Coordinates of C-alpha atoms and ligand atoms in Angstrom, one line a residue:
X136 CA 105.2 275.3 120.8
X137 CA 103.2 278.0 119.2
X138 CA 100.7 278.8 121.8
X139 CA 102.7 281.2 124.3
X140 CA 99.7 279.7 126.5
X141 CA 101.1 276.8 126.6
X142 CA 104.8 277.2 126.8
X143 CA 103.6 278.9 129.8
X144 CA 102.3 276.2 131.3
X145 CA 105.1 273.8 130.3
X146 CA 107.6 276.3 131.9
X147 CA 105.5 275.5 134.4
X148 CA 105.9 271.7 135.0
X149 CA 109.7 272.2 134.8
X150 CA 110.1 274.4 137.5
X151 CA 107.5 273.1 139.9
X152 CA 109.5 269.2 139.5
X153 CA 112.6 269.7 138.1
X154 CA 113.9 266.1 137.9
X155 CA 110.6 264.6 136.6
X156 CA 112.3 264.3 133.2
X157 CA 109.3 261.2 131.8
X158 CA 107.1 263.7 133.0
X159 CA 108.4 266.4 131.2
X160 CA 108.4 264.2 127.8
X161 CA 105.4 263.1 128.0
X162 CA 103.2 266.7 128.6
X163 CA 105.8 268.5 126.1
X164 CA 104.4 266.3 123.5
X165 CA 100.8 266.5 124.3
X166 CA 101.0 270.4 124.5
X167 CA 103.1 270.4 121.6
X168 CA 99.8 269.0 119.5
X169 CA 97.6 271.7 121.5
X170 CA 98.7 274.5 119.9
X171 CA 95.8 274.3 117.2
X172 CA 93.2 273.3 119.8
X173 CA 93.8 276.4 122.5
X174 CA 94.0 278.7 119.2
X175 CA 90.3 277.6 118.7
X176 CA 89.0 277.6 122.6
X177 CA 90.8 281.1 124.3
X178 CA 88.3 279.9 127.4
X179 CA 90.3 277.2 128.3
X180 CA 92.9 280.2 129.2
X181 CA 90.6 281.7 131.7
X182 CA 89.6 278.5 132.9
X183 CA 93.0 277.6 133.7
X184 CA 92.3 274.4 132.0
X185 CA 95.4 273.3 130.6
X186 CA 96.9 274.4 133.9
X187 CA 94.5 271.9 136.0
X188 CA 95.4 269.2 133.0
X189 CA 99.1 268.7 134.2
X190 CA 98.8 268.7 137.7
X191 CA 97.3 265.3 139.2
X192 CA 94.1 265.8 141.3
X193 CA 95.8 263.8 144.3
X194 CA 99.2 262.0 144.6
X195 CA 99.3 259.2 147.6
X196 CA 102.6 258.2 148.4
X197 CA 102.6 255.9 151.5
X198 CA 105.5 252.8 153.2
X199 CA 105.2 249.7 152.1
X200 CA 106.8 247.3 154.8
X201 CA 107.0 243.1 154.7
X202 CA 109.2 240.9 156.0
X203 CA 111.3 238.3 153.6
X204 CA 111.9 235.0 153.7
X205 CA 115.2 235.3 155.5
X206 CA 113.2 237.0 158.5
X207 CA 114.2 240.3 157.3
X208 CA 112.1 243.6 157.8
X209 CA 112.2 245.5 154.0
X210 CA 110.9 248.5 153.0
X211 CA 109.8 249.7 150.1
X212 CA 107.5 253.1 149.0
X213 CA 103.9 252.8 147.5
X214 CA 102.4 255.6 145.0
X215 CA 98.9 255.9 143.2
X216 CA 98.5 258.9 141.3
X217 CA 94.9 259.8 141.1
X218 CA 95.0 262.1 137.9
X219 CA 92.3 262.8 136.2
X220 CA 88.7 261.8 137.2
X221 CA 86.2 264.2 134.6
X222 CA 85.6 261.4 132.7
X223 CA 85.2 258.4 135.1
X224 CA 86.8 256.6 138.1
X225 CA 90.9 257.2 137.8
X226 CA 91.9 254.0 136.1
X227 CA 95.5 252.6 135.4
X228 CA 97.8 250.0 136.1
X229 CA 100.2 249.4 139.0
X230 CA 103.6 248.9 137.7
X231 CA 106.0 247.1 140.2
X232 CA 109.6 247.6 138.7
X233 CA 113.0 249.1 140.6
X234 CA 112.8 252.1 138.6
X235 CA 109.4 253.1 139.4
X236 CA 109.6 257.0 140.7
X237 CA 106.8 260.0 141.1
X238 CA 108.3 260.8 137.2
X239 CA 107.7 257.7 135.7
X240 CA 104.2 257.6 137.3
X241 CA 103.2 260.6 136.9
X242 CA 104.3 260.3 132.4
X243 CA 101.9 257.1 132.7
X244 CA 99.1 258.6 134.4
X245 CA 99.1 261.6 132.2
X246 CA 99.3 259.5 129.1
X247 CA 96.2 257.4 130.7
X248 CA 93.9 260.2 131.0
X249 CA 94.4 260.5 126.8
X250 CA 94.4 257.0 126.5
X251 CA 91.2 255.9 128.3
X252 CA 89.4 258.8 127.0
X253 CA 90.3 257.4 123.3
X254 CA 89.0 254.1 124.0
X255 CA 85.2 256.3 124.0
X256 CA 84.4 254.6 127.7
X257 CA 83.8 256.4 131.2
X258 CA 87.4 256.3 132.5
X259 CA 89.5 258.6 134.1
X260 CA 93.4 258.5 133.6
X261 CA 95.7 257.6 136.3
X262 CA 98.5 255.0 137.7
X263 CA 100.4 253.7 140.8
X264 CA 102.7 251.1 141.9
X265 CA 105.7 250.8 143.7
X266 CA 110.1 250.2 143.3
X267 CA 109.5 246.4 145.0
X268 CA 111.2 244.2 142.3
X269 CA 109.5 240.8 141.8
X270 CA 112.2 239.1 140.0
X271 CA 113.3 236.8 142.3
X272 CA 111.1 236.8 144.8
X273 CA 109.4 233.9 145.8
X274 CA 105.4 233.7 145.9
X275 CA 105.3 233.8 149.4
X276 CA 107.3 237.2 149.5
X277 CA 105.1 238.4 146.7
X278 CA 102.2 237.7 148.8
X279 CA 103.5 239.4 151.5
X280 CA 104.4 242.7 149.8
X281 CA 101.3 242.4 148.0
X282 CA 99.1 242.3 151.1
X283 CA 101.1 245.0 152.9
X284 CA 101.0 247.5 149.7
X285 CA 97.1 246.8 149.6
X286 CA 96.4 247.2 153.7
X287 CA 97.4 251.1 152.6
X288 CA 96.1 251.5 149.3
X289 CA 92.5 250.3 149.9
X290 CA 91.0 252.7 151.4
X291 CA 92.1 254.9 148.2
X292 CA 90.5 252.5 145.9
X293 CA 86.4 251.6 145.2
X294 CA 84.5 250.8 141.9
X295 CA 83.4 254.6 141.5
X296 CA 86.4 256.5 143.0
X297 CA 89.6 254.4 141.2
X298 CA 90.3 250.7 139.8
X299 CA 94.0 249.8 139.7
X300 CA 95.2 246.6 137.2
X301 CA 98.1 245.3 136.1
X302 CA 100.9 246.6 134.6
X303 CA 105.2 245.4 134.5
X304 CA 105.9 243.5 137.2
X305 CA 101.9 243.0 138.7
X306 CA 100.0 240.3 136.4
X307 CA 97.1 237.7 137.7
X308 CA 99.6 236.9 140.5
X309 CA 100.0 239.8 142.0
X310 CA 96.6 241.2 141.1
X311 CA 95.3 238.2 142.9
X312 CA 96.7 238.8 146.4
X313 CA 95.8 242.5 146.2
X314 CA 92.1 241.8 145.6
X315 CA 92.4 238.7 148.7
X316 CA 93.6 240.9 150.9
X317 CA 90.8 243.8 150.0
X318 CA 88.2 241.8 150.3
X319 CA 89.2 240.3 153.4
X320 CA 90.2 243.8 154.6
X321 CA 86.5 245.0 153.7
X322 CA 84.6 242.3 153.8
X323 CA 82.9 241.8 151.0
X324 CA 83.4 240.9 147.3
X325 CA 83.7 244.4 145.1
X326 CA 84.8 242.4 142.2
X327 CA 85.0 245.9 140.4
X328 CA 87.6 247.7 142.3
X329 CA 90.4 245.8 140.6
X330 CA 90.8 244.5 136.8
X331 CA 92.8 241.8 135.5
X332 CA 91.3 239.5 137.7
X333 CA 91.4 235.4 137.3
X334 CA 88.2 234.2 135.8
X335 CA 86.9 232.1 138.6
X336 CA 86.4 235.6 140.7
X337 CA 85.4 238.2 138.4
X338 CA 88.0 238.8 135.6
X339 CA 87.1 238.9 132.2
X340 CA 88.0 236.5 129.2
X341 CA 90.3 237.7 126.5
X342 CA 91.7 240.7 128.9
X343 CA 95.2 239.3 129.2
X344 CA 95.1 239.1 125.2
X345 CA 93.3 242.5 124.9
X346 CA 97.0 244.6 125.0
X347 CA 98.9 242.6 122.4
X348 CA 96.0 241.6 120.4
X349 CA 94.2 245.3 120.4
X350 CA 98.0 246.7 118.9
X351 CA 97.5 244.4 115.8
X352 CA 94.2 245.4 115.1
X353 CA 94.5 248.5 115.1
X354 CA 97.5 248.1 113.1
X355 CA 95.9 245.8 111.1
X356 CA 93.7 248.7 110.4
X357 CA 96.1 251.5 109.4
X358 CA 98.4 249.3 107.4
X359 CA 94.6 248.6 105.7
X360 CA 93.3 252.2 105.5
X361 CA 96.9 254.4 104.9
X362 CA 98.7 252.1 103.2
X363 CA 96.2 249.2 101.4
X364 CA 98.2 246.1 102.6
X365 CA 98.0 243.7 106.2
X366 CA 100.0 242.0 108.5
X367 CA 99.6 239.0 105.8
X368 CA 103.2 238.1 104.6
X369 CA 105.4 240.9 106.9
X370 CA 108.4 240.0 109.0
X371 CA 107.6 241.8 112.5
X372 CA 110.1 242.8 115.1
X373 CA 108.9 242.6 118.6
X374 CA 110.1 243.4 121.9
X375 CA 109.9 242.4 125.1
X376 CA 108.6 239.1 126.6
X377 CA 105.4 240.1 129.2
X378 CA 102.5 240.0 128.9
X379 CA 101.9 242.8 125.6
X380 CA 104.4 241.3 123.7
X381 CA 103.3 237.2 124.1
X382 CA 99.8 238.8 123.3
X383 CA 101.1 241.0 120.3
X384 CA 103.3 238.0 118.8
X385 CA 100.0 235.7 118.9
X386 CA 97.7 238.2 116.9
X387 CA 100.8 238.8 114.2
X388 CA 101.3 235.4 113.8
X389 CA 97.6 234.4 113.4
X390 CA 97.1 237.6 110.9
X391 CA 99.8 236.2 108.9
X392 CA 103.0 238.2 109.9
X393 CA 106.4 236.0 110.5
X394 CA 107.6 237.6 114.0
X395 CA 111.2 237.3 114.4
X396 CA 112.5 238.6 117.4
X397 CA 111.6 239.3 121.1
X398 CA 113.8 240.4 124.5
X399 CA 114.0 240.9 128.1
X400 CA 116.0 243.3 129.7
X401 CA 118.9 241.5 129.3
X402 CA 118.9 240.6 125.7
X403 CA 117.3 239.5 122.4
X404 CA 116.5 236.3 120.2
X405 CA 116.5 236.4 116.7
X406 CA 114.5 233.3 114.8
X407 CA 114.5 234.1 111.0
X408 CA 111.9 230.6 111.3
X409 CA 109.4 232.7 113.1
X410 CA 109.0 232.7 116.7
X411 CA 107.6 229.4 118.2
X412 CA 105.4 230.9 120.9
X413 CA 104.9 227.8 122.5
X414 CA 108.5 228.1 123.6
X415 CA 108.3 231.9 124.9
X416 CA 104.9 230.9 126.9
X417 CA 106.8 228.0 128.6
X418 CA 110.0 230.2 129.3
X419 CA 108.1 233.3 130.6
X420 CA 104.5 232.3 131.7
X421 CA 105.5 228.1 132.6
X422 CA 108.4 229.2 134.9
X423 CA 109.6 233.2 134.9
X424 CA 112.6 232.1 133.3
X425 CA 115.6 234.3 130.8
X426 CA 114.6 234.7 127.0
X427 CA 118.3 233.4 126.7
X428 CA 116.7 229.9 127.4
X429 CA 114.7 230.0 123.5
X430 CA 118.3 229.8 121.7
X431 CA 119.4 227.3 123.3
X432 CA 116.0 225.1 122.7
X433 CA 115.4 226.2 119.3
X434 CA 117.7 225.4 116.5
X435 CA 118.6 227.8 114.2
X436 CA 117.7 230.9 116.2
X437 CA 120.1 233.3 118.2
X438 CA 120.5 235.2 121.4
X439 CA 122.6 238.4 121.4
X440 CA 122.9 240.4 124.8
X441 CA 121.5 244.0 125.3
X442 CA 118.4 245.3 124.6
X443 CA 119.3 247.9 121.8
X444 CA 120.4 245.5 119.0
X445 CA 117.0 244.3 118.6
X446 CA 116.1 247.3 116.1
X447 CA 118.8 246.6 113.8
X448 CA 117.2 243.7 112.5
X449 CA 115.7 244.1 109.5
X450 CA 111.4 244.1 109.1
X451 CA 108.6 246.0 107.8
X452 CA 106.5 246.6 110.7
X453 CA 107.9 247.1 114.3
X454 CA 106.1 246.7 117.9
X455 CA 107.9 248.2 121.0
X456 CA 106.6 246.2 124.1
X457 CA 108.7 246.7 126.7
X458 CA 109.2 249.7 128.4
X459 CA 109.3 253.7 128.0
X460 CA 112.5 255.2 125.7
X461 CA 113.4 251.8 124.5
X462 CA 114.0 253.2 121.2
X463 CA 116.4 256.4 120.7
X464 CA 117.1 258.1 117.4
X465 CA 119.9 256.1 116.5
X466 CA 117.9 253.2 116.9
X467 CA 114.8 254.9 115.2
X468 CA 117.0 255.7 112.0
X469 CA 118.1 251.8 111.9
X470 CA 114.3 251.1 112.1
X471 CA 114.1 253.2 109.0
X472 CA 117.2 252.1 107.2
X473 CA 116.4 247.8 107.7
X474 CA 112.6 249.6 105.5
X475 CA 110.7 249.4 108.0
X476 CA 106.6 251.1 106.8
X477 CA 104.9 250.9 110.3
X478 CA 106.2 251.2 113.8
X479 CA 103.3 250.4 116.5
X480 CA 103.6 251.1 120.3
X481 CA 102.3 248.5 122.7
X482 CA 104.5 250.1 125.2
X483 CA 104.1 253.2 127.2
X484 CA 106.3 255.9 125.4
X485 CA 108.6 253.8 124.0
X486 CA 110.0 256.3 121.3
X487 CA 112.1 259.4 122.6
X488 CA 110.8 262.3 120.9
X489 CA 114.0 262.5 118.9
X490 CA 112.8 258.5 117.4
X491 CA 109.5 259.8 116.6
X492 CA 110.7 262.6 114.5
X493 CA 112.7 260.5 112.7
X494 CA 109.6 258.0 111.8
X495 CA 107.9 261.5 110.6
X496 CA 110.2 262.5 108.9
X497 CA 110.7 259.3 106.8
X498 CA 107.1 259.3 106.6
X499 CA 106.4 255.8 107.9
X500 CA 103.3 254.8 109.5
X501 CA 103.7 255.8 113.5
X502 CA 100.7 254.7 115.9
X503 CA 101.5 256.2 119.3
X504 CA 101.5 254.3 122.2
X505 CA 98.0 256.0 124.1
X506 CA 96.3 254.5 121.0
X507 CA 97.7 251.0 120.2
X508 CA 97.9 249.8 123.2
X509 CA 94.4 251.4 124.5
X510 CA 92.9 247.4 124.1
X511 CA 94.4 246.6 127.6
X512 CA 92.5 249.3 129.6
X513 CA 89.2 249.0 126.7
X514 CA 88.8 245.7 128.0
X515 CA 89.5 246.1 131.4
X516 CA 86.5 248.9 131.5
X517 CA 84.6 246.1 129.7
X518 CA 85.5 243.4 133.0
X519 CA 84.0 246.6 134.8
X520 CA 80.8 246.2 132.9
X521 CA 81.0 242.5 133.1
X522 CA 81.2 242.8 137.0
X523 CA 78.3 246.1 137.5
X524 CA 75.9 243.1 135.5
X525 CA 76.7 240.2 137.8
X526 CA 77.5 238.6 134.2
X527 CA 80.6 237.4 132.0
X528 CA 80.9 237.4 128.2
X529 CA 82.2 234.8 125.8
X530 CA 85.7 235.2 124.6
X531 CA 84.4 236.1 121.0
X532 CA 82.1 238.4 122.8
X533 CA 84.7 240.1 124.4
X534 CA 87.5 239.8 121.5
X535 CA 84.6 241.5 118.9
X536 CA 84.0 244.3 121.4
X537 CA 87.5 245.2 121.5
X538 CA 88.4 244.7 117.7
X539 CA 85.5 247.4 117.4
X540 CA 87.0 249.8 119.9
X541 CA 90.7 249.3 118.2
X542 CA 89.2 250.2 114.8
X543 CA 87.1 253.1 116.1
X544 CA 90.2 254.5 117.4
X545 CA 92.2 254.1 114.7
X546 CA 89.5 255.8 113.0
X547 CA 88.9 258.9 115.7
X548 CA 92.5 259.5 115.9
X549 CA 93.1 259.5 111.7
X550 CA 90.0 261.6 111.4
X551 CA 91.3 264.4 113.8
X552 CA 94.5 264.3 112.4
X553 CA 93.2 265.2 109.2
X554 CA 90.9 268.0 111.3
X555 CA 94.1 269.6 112.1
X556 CA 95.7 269.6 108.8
X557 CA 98.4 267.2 109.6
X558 CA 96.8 264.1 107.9
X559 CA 98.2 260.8 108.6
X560 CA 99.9 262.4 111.8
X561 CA 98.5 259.8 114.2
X562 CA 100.4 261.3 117.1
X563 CA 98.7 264.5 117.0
X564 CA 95.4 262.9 116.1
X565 CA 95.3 261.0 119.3
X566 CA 96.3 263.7 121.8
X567 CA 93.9 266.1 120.1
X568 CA 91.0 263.6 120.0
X569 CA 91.9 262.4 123.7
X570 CA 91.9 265.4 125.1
X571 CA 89.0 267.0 124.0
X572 CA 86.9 264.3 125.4
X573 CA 87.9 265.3 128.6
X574 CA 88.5 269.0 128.2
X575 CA 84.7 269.5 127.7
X576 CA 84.1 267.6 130.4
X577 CA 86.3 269.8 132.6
X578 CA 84.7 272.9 131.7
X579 CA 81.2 271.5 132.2
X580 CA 82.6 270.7 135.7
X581 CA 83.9 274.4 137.0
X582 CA 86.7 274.8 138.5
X583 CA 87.5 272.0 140.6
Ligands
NDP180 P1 105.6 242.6 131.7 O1 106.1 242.8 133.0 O2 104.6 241.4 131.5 O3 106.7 242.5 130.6 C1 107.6 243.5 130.4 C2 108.7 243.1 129.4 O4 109.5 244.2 129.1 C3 109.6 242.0 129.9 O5 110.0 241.2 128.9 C4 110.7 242.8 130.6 O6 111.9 242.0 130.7 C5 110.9 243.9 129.6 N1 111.4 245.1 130.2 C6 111.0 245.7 131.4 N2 111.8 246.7 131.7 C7 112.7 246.7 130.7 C8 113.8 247.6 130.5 N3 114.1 248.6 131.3 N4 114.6 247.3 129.4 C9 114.3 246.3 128.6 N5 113.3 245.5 128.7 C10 112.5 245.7 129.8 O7 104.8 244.0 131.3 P2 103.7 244.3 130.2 O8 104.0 243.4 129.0 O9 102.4 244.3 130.9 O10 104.1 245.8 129.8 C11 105.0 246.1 128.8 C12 104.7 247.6 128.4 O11 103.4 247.7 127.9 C13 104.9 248.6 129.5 O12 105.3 249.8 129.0 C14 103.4 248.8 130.0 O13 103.2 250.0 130.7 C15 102.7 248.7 128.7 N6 101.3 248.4 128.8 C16 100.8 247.2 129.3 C17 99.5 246.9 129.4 C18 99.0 245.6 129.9 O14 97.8 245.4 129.7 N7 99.8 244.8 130.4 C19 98.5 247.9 128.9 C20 99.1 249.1 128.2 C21 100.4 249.3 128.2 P3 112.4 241.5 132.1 O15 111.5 240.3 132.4 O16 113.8 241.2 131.9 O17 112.1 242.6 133.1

């Protein structure tokens, strides 16, 4: 970092949380791109701006308590960080996963507040969940912890103040017990205080598309704009298989792309045939079951255990979907070797920092994570709209809104990168455009 500003402010974050390492990574790179920005505005010193930027408005941790099927009393901790409101309610997902921590919340709320301010509508950034691990569990446990994490968190939560969604671990399942147990808590139907709901109560069409089908168009986009070719005729290499990566592996496949791979935390399956999605929606979506299961119903393809191998298989265009620091620099550098032109997050922070400066420094197309997978959140502001109007759109309706917001963003995020003097750098393109959305909107505000 140039800025002695903002190495100060860094320094900063370290030594207030020491073991917040995600954290750490995630504002290091977003003050890393600043440097030109605070060079240009020396008020956001005095305002103590960038100082108000990294620390979260509020933090709620609370106990989440439920009782399991055996009769057993467990326990588990809730969290919503409330980050960043100068743009809109805080908005984010809740991410129910064993590794969930005040670090790993705090990286994804930070990133949201960049992301939803790319997607150009009236969102604030922030994220919550809770270490209860659904795997496993049977619906009637889910329910249970769903209703007990809610009978805290609602009295945090309202259609101006912050709207939670889904993220790992919470899809329409989980998203529908949380909104029962609201509205029986309150009494009344606020269909906008949560998003990803089921369509017969307020959710939107296309949203549980939006995340994997948003990545490919703006993908689509930049392969189009930076490097005059498509999706039409590429071998892809995705992985993960939620709800992003299902989504993501659709769009591909329908834009012409052959996907070859995808994972779960245990392993990966390779089918030089192209994925049959059919297969991977009846596995994961028909009955939660192991990606394992594909190779052994689908001839010719292959399962390999671990998560890692996945990036040595050759392709030209990759899509992370999984989960944060998926890809390291070794496997970065076997991304480049297999000649790879594109690598497209529909993760959160799925590249260490050593991984993306190894796709910068081979100079192959890199769209960061706050900007490819910004369709998710678009459209869940649009089931927002949707739900303020009493009114639902088509899916084309829907689908055309958000191709337009991908593009725009591609296009806000290229344009700024070439406002910086680092053309084509998409990752500084996003976190300067992101930010000052919401920077001017901080100073407008005072100091609060
Ligand atoms: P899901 O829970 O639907 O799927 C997650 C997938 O990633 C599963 O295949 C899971 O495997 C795998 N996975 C999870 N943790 C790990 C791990 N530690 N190592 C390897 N694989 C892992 O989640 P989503 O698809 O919704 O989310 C995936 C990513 O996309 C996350 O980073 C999320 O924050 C991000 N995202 C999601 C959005 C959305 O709309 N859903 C919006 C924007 C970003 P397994 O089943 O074995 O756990």
């Amino acid at each position: 970092m140039k800025s002695a500003y903002l190495q100060r402010v860094y320094d900063q974050v370290v030594a207030r949380d020491p073991g917040e390492k995600e954290f750490h990574q995630a504002v290091y790179e977003v003050l890393e791109s600043l440097d030109v920005i605070v060079e240009k505005h020396p008020e956001y010193e005095k305002a103590g701006l960038m100082e108000r930027f990294v620390e979260p408005e509020r933090m709620i941790l609370f106990r989440v308590p439920w009782v399991d099927d055996a009769g057993n009393v467990q326990v588990n901790r809730g969290y919503r960080i409330q980050f960043n409101s100068a743009i809109g309610p805080y908005k984010g997902g809740l991410r129910l996963h064993p590794s969930v921590n005040l670090s790993i919340l705090k990286f994804l709320g930070f990133e949201q507040i960049l992301k939803n301010s790319l997607t150009g509508l009236p969102i604030g950034g922030g994220k919550g969940g809770s270490d209860f691990d659904p795997h496993g569990k049977s619906d009637a446990e889910v329910m249970r912890f769903c209703q007990s994490f809610i009978t805290e968190l609602y009295r945090h939560i309202g259609q101006f103040t912050d709207v939670p969604a889904g993220d790992i671990g919470t899809g329409a399942r989980e998203i529908g017990y949380m909104f029962g147990q609201y509205k029986r808590i309150v009494d009344a139907h606020e269909a906008g205080i949560l998003t990803g709901k089921g369509l017969s109560y307020g959710g939107s069409l296309a949203r549980t598309e939006a995340t994997g089908y948003g990545l490919c168009y703006l993908t689509e986009e930049m392969l189009k704009c930076m490097r005059n070719t498509s999706f039409a005729g590429k071998t892809v290499v995705i992985s993960g298989s939620g709800n992003v990566a299902i989504f993501a592996t659709e769009k591909a496949t329908q834009l012409g792309a052959k996907v070859v791979t995808m994972s779960d935390s245990n392993g990966y399956i390779y089918d030089p045939n192209g994925i049959q999605l059919d297969v991977v929606k009846d596995i994961k979506l028909g009955h939660r079951g192991r990606i394992k299961e594909y190779a052994e119903r689908v001839p010719g393809s292959t399962y390999t255990e671990g998560c890692s191998g996945v990036w040595t298989v050759k392709c030209d265009i990759a899509l992370p979907c999984a989960t944060q620091n998926e890809i390291n620099e070794e496997s970065a550098k076997a991304i480049v070797a297999g000649g790879a032109m594109a690598v497209a997050e529909g993760a959160n922070m799925p590249s260490t920092p050593e991984a993306i400066k190894v796709y910068l420094d081979a100079g192959i197309l890199y769209a960061p994570a706050k900007a490819a997978n910004a369709g998710g959140v678009a459209t869940s502001a649009l089931e927002m709209s949707q739900n303020s109007m009493r009114y639902s759109w088509s899916f084309e309706e829907v689908d055309a809104k958000l191709h337009d917001i991908m593009v725009n963003i591609f296009h806000n995020i290229y344009d700024a990168s070439k406002e910086c003097g680092v053309e084509g750098n998409l990752m500084v393109g996003a976190n300067v455009a992101g930010f000052l959305k919401v920077a001017n909107a901080m100073m407008a505000h005072g100091i609060v």
